[in-house]
Short mmCIF file of C-alpha atoms in Angstrom, two decimals:
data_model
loop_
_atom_site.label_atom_id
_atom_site.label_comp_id
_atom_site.label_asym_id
_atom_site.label_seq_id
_atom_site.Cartn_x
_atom_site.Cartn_y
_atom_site.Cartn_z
CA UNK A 115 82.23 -13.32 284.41
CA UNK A 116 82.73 -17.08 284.81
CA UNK A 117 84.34 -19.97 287.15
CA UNK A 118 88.28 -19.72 286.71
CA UNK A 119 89.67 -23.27 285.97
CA UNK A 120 92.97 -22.23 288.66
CA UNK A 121 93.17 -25.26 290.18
CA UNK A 122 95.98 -27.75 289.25
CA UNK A 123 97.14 -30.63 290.19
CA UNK A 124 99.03 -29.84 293.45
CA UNK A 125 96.01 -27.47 294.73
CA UNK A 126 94.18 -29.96 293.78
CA UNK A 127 95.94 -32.80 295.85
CA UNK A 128 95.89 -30.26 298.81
CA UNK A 129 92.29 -29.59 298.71
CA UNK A 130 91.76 -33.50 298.80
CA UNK A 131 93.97 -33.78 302.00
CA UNK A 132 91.74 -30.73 303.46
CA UNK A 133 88.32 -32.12 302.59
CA UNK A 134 89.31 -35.71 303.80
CA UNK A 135 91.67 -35.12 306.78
CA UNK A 136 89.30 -33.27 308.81
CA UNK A 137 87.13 -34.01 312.61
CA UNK A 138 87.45 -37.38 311.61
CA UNK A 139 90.96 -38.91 312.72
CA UNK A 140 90.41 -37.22 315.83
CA UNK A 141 86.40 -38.78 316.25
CA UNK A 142 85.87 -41.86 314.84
CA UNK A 143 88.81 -43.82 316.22
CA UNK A 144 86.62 -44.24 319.17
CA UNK A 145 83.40 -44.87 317.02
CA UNK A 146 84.95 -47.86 315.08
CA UNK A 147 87.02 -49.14 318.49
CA UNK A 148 83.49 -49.42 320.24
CA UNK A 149 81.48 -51.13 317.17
CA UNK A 150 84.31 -53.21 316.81
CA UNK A 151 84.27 -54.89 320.58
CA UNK A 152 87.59 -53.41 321.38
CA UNK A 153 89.09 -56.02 319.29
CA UNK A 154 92.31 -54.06 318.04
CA UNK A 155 93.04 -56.14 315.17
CA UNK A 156 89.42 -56.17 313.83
CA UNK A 157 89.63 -52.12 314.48
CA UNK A 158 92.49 -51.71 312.48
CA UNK A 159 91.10 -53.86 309.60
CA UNK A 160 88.46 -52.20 309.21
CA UNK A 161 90.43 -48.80 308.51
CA UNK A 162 92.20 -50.39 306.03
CA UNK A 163 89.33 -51.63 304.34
CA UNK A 164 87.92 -48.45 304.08
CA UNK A 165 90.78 -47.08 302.60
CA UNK A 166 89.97 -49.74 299.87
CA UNK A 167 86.53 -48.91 299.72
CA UNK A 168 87.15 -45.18 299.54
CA UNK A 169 89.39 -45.08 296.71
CA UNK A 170 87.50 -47.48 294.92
CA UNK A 171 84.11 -45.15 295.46
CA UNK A 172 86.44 -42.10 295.05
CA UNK A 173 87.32 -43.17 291.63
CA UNK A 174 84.11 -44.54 290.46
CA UNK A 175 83.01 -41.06 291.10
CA UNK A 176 85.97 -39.58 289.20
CA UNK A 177 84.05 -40.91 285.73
CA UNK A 178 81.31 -37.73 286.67
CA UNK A 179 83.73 -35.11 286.81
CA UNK A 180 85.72 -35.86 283.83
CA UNK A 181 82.70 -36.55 281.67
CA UNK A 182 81.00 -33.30 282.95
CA UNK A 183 83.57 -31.19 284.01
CA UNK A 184 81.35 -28.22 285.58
CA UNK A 185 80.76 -27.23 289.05
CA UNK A 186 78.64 -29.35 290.51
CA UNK A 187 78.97 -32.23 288.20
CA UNK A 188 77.25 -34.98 290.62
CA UNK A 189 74.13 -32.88 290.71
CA UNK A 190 74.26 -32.35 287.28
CA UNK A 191 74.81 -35.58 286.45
CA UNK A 192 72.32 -37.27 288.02
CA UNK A 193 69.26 -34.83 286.31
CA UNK A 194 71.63 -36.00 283.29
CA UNK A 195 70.84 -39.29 283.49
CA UNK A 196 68.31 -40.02 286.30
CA UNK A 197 65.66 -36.70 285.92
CA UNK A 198 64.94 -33.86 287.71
CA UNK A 199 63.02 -35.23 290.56
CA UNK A 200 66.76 -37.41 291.71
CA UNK A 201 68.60 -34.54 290.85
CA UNK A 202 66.30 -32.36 293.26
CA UNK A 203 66.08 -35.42 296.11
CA UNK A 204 69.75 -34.72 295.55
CA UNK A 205 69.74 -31.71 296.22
CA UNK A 206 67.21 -31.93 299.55
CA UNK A 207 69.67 -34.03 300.96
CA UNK A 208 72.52 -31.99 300.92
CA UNK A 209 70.75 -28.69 301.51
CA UNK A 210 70.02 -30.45 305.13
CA UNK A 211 73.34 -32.12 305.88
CA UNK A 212 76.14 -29.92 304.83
CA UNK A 213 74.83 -27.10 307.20
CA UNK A 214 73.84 -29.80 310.21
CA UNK A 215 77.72 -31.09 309.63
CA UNK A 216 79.19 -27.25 308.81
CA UNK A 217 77.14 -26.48 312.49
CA UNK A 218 79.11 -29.51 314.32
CA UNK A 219 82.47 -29.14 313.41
CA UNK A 220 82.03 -25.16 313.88
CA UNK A 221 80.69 -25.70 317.73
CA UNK A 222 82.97 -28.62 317.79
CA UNK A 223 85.86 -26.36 317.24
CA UNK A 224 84.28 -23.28 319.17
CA UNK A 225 84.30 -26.12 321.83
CA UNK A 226 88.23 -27.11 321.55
CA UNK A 227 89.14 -23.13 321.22
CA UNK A 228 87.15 -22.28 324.57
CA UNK A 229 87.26 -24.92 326.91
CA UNK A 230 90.71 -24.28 328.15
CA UNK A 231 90.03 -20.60 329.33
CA UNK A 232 87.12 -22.72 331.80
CA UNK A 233 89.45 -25.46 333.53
CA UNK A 234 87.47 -27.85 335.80
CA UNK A 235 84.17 -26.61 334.23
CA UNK A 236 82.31 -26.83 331.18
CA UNK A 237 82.61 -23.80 328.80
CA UNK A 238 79.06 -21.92 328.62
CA UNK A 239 76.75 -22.60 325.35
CA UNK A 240 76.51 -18.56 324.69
CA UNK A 241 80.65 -17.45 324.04
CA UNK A 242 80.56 -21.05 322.32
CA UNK A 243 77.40 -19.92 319.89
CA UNK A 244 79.10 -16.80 319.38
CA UNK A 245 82.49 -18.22 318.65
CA UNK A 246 81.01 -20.90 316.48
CA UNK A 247 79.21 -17.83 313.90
CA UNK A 248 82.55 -15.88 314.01
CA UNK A 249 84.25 -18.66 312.58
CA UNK A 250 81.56 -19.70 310.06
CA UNK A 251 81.19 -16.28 308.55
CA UNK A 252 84.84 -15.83 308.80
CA UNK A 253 85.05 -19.20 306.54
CA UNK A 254 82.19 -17.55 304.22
CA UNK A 255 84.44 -14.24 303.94
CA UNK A 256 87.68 -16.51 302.73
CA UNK A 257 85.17 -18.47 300.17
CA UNK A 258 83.79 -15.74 298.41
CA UNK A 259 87.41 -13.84 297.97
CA UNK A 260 87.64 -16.60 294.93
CA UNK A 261 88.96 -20.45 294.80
CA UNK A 262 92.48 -19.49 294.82
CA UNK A 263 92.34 -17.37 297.74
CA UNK A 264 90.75 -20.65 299.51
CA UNK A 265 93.44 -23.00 298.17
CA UNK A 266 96.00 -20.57 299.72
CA UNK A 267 94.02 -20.91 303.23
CA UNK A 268 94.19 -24.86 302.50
CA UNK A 269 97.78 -24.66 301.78
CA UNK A 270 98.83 -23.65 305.16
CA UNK A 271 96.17 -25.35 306.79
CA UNK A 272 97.41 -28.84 305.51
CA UNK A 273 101.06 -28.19 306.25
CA UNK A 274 100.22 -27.87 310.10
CA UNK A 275 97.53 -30.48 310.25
CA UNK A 276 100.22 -32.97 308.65
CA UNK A 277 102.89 -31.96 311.15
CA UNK A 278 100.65 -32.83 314.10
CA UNK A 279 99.63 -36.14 312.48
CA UNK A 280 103.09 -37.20 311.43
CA UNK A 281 103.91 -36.36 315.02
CA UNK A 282 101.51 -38.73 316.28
CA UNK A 283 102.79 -41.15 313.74
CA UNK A 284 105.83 -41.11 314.71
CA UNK A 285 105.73 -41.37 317.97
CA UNK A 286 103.70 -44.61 318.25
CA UNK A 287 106.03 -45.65 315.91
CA UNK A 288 109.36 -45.26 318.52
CA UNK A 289 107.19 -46.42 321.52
CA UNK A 290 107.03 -49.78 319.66
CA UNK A 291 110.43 -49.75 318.21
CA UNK A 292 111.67 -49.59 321.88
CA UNK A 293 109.41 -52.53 322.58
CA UNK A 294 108.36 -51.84 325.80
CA UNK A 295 106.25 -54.80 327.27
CA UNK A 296 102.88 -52.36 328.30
CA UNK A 297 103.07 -50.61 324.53
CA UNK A 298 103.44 -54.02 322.74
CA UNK A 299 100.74 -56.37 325.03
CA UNK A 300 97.83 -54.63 323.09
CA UNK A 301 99.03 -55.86 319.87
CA UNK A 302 100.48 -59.14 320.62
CA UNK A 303 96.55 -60.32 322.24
CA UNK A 304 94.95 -58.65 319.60
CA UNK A 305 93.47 -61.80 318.14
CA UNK A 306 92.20 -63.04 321.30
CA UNK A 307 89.37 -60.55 322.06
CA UNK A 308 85.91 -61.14 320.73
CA UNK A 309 84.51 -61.02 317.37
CA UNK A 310 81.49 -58.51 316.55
CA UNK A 311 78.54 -59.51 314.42
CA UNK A 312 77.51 -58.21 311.19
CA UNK A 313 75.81 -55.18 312.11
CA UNK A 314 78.07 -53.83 314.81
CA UNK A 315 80.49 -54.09 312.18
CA UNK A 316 78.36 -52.15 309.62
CA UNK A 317 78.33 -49.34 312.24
CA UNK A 318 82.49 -49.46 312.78
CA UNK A 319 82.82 -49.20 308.59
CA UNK A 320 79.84 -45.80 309.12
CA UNK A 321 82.61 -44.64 311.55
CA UNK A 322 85.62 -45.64 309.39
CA UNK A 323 84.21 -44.21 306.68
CA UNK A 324 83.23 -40.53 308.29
CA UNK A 325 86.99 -40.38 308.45
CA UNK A 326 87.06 -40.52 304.63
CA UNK A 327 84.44 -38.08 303.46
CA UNK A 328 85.28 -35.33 301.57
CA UNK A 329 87.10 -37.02 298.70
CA UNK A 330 84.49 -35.88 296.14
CA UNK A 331 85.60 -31.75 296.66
CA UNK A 332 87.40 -32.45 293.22
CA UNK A 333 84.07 -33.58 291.40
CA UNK A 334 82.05 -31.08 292.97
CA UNK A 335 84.65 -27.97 291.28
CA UNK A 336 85.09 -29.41 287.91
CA UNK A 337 84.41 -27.11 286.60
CA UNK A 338 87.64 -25.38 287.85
CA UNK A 339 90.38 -28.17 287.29
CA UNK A 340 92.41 -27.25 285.11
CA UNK A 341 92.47 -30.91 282.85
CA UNK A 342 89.71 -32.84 284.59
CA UNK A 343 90.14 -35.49 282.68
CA UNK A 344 93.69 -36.46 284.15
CA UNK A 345 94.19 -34.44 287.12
CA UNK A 346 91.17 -35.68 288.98
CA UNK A 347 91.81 -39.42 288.84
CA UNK A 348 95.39 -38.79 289.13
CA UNK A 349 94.72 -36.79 292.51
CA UNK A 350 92.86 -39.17 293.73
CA UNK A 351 95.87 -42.24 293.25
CA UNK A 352 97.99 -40.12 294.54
CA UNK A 353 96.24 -38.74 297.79
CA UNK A 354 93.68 -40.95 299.18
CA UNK A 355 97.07 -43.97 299.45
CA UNK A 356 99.16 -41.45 301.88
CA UNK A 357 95.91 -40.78 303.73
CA UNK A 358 95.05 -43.95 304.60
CA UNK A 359 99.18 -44.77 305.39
CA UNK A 360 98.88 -41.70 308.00
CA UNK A 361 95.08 -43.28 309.29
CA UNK A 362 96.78 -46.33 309.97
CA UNK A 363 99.98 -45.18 312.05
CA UNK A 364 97.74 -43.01 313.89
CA UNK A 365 95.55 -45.42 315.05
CA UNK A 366 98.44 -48.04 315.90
CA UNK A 367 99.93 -45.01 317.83
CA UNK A 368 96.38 -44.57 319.59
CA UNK A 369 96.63 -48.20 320.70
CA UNK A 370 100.17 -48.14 321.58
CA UNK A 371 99.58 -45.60 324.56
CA UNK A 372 95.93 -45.78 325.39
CA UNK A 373 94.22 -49.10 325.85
CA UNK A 374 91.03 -49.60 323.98
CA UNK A 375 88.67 -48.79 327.36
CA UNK A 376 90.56 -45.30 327.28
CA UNK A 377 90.55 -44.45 323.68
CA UNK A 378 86.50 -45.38 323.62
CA UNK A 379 85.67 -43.57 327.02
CA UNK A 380 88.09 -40.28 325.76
CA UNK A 381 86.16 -37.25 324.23
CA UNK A 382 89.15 -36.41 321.84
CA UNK A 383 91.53 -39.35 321.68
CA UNK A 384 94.19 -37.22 320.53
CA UNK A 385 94.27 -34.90 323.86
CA UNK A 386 93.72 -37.78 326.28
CA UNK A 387 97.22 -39.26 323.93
CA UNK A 388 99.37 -36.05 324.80
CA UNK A 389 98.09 -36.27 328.14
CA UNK A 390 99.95 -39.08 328.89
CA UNK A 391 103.00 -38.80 326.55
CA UNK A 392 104.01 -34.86 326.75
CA UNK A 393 101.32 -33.12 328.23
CA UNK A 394 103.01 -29.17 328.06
CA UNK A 395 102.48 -30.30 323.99
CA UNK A 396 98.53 -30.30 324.70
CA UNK A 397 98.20 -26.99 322.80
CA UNK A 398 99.93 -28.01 319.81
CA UNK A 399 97.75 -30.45 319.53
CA UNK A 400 94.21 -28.97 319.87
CA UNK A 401 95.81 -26.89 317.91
CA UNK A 402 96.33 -29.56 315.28
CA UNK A 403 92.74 -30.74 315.47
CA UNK A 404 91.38 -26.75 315.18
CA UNK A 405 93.12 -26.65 312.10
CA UNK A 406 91.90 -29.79 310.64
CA UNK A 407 88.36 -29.35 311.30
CA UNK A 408 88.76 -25.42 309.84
CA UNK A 409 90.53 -26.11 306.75
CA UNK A 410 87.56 -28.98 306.39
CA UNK A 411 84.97 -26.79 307.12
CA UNK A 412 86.34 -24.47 304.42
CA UNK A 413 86.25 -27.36 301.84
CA UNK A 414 82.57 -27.92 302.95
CA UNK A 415 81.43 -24.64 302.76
CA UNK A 416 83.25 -24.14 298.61
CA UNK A 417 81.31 -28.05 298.07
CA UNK A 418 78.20 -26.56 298.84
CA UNK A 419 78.02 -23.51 297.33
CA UNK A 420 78.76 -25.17 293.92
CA UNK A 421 76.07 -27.57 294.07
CA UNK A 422 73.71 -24.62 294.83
CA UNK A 423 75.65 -22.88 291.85
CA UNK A 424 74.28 -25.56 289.81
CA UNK A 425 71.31 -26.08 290.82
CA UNK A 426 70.23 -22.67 290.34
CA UNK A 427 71.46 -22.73 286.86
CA UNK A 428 69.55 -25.87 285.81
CA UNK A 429 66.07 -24.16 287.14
CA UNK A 430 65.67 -25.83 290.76
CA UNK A 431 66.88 -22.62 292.92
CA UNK A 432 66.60 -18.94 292.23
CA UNK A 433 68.39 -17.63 290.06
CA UNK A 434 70.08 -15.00 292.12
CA UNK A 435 72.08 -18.08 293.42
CA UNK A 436 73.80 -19.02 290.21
CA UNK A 437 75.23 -15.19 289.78
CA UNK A 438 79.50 -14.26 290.34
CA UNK A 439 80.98 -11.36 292.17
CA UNK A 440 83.97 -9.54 291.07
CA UNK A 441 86.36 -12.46 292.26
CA UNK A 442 84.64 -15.07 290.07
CA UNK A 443 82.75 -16.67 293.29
CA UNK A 444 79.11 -17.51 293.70
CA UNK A 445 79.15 -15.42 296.48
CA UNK A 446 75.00 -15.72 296.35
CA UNK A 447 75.64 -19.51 297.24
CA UNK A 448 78.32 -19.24 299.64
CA UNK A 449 75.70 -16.77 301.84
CA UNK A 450 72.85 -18.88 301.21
CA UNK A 451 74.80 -22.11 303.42
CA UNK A 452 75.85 -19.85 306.07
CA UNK A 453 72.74 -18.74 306.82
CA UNK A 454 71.62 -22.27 306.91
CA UNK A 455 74.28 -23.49 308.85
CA UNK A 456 73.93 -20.20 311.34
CA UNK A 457 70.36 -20.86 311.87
CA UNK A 458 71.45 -24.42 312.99
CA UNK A 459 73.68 -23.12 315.58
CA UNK A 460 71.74 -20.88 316.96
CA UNK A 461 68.57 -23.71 317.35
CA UNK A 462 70.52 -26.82 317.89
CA UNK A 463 73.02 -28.39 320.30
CA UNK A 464 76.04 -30.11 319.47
CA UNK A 465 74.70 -33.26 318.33
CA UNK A 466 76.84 -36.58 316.85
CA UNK A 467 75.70 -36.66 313.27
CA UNK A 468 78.71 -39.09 312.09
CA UNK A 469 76.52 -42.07 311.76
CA UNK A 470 73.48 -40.04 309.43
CA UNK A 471 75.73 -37.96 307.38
CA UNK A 472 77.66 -40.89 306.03
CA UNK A 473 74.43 -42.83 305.37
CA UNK A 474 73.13 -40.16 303.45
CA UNK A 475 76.58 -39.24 301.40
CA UNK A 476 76.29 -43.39 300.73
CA UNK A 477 72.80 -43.06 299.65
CA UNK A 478 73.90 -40.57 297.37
CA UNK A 479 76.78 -42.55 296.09
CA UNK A 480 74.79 -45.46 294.87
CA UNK A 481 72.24 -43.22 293.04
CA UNK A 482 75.10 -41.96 290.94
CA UNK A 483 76.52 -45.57 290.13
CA UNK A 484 73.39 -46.19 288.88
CA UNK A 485 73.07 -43.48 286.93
CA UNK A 486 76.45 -44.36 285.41
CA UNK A 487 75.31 -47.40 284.47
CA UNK A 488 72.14 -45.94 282.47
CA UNK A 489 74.33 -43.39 281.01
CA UNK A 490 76.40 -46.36 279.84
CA UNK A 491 73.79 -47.95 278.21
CA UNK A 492 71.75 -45.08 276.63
CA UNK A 493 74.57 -42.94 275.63
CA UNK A 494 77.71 -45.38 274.77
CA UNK A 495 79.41 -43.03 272.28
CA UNK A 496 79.42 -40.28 274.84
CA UNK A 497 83.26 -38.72 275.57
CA UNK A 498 84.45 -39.91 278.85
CA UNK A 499 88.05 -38.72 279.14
CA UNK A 500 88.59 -41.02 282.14
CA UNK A 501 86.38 -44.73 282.51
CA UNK A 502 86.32 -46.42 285.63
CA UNK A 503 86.32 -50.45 285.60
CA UNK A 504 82.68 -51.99 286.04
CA UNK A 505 83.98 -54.41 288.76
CA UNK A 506 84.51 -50.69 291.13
CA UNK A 507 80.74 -49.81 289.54
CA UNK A 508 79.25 -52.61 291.07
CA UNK A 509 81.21 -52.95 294.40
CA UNK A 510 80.43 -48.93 295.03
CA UNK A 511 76.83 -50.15 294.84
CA UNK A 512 77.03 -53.49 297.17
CA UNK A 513 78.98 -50.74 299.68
CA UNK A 514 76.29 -48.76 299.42
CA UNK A 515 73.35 -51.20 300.03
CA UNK A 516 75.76 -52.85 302.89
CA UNK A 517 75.90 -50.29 304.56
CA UNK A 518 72.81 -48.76 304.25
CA UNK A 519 70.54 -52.20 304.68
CA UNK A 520 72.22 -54.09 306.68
CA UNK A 521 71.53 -51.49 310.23
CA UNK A 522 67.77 -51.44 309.09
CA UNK A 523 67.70 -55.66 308.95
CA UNK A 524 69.54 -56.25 311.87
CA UNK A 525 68.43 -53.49 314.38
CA UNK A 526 65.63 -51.25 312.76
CA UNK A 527 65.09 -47.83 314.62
CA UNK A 528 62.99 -45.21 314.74
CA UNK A 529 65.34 -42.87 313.22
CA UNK A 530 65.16 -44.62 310.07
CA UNK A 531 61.67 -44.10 309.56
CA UNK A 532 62.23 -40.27 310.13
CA UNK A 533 64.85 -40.74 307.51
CA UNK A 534 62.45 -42.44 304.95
CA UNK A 535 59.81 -39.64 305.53
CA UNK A 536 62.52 -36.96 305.37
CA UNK A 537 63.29 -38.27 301.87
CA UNK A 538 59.38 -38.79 301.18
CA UNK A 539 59.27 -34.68 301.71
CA UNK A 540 61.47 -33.91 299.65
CA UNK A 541 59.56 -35.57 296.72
CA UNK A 542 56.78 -33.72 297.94
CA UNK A 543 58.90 -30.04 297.83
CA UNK A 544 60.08 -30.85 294.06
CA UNK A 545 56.23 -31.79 293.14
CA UNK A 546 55.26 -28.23 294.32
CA UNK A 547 58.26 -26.77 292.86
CA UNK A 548 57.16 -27.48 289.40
CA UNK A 549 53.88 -26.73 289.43
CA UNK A 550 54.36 -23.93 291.31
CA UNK A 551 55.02 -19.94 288.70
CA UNK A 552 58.82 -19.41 289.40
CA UNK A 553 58.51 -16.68 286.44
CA UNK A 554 56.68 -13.90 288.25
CA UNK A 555 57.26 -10.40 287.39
CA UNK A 556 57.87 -9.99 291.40
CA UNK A 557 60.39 -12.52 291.32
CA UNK A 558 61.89 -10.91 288.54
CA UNK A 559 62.26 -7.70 290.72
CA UNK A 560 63.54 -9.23 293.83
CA UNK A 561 66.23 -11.27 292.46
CA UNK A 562 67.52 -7.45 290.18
CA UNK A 563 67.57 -6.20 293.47
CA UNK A 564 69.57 -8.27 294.88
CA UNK A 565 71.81 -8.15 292.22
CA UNK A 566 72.01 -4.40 292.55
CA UNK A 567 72.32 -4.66 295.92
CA UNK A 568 75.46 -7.75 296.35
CA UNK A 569 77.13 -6.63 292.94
CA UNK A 570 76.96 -10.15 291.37
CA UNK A 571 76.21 -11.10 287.69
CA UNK A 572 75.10 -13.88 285.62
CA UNK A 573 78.04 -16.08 284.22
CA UNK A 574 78.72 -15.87 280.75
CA UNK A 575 80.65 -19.39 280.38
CA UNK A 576 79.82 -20.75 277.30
CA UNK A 577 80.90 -24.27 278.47
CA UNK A 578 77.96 -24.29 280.39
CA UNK A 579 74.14 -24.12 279.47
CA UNK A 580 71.99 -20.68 280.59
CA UNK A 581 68.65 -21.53 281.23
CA UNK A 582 65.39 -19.16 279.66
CA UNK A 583 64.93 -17.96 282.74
CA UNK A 584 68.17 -16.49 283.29
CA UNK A 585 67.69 -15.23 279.61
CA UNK A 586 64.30 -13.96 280.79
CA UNK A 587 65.92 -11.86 284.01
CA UNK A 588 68.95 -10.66 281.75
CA UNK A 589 66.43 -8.68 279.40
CA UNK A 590 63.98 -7.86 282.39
CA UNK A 591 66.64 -6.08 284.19
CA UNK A 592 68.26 -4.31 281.50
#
């Protein structure tokens, strides 16, 4: 029983376009529209910039999953090189924001799929709940049938998601080839309309940027690429490029039907689009956006479960978590972020958590430059099958502190003391996680039964390191 290194490098290139093109294209053109003070040319810069600033984060990141290619590898590598205690902050973090984002986008799309069976009203919060679980679970079902079973699901998924965003493309693309006057005026005052400061500019790259997210689902499973060491980085040049190519066109076919006052005052920019170019097409493309936000849902939900994969091998969660069913899946994990993300739709309205969630995945990002940079230093002989440039190091980490400082010096909130205390408890959980007995015989007994009971095993890779414990619970349950 182990992880299966299946994936290749076209399933790998498709799972990048499924964890990246997701809610986003459809969300944050509004976001970064409206921190940008409607100014269309300062809008469309900063996409383009955080193209730039993706790839260049994307494969600064690349360096972890090539030098430890195993599941999990940015989890792993930060107890690597920064300790346990960042490895378990880590690991706080994400245990809180991939189910708050996994319970968005799955009442977000609940939302989308309901609300045009209740025309002229809005749908009711119970058959949206509802909805919302049967897709989640149905997403945990696909996950634990193995990752080639989801790259199959992403295969189709990406097709139609393209089609609707090359339609959208294209389109904008004809309205201003004909040149009429009303499509073209946007464009040709662009530079006229006012410039927004520093921090409201900050906030447009947190919306860019939510766009984005997802290119690390490659790092996350390295430890089933087949060739890490090329096909990662060479997934990366190839994919993020064509994304931000299709970001761009979309947006420019945004502003050459909707003015900016419509796009920012729209609840899903590409609806109130077909509404005024073909609106009998309006299914096809809630359709599109359904399928975008599933297939990166899907991506989300195989993320997670591999850091909690990991982190149950290295000591930090039970060990029940870290164990395989008969399709090679951590099917332990996979149930274990449902749950979560279940309990959060059942307690929690739909709630815009763009803003947060990229903060923290940024906050994240520059404690594993800097644990690059240690690793560097204290271990320069170390294999690293792929080496990023220092220059990308160093501008992943003044990305990070940009965008993470500059909101609390310009306009400090309230929120970000919650966030600061947030992180505070999590120091707190790891210090009673280790001095708390995680080797009780009743321990022992709950996590056999469980085994029994789910039909999962402990992994037997040898690539990767099994901790005493697990060595403990192997000899207590025989």
């Amino acid at each position: 029983m182990q992880l299966l290194r299946a994936i290749g490098f076209f399933r790998g290139n498709i799972l990048i376009f499924s964890a990246t093109i997701g809610a986003g294209i459809f969300v944050s053109p509004k976001g970064v529209l409206k921190y940008s003070s409607l100014n269309v040319a300062v809008s469309l810069s900063i996409w383009a910039v955080c193209a730039v600033l993706t790839l260049i984060s994307a494969l600064s990141h690349a360096e972890l999953g090539t030098t430890f290619p195993r599941s999990g590898a940015q989890y792993y590598f930060l107890k690597r090189s920064l300790g346990s205690s960042v490895a378990f902050l880590s690991l706080w973090i994400k245990l809180f924001t991939h189910p708050l984002r996994l319970a968005t986008e799955s009442l977000l799309l609940s939302t989308y799929t309901i609300q045009p069976f209740y025309a002229g009203c809005p749908a009711p919060e119970l058959p949206k709940r509802c909805l919302a679980l049967a897709i989640l679970w149905s997403l945990g079902l696909v996950n634990t049938r193995g990752v080639r079973t989801v790259t199959w699901f992403q295969t189709i998924s990406t097709l139609a998601k393209m089609t609707v965003l090359c339609f959208i493309s294209l389109t904008g693309i004809v309205l201003l080839a004909i040149g009429e006057k009303e499509n073209v005026a946007r464009f040709e005052n662009a530079l006229d309309a006012e410039l927004p400061d520093v921090s409201r500019i900050a906030e447009a790259f947190l919306q860019g940027l939510f766009a984005y997210s997802g290119t690390s689902i490659l790092i996350s499973i390295a430890g089933e690429i087949k060739n890490p060491g090329e096909n990662i980085p060479k997934s990366l040049i190839t994919v993020l490029p064509i994304v931000a190519v299709i970001y761009l066109l979309v947006n420019v076919s945004y502003l050459a039907v909707l003015t900016p006052k419509e796009i920012i005052s729209a609840d899903a920019v590409a609806v109130t689009w077909t509404d005024k170019i073909i609106p009998s097409m309006q299914w096809v493309i809630s359709f599109g956006i359904s399928t975008s936000i599933l297939s990166n849902m899907c991506c989300t939900v195989l993320s997670a479960s591999r850091m909690i994969y990991t982190a149950s091998q290295e000591g930090q969660l039970p060990s029940i978590f870290s164990m395989l069913n008969n399709h090679s899946c951590p099917s332990m994990a996979v149930g274990q972020i449902i749950i979560l993300t279940s309990i959060v739709i059942i307690t929690s309205d739909l709630i815009n958590l763009i803003r947060y969630s990229v903060l923290a995945i940024w906050f994240l990002r520059g404690l594993h430059m800097i644990g690059l940079l240690k690793l560097r230093y204290q271990e320069p002989s170390l294999p690293r099958p792929y080496k990023v440039p220092l220059p990308f190091v160093f501008g992943s980490i003044a990305i990070s502190l940009f965008l993470i400082l500059t909101p609390l010096i310009q306009a400090p909130k309230l929120e970000h003391i919650y966030g600061l205390v947030f992180i505070c408890s999590g120091l707190l959980c790891y210090w009673i996680h280790v001095h708390l007995n995680q080797h009780s015989v009743c321990f022992f007994k709950i996590t056999c039964s469980l085994q029994l009971l789910f039909n999962v095993s402990p992994p037997e890779d040898h690539d990767e390191r099994i901790s005493t414990s697990k060595k403990d619970l192997k000899s207590f349950c025989k």
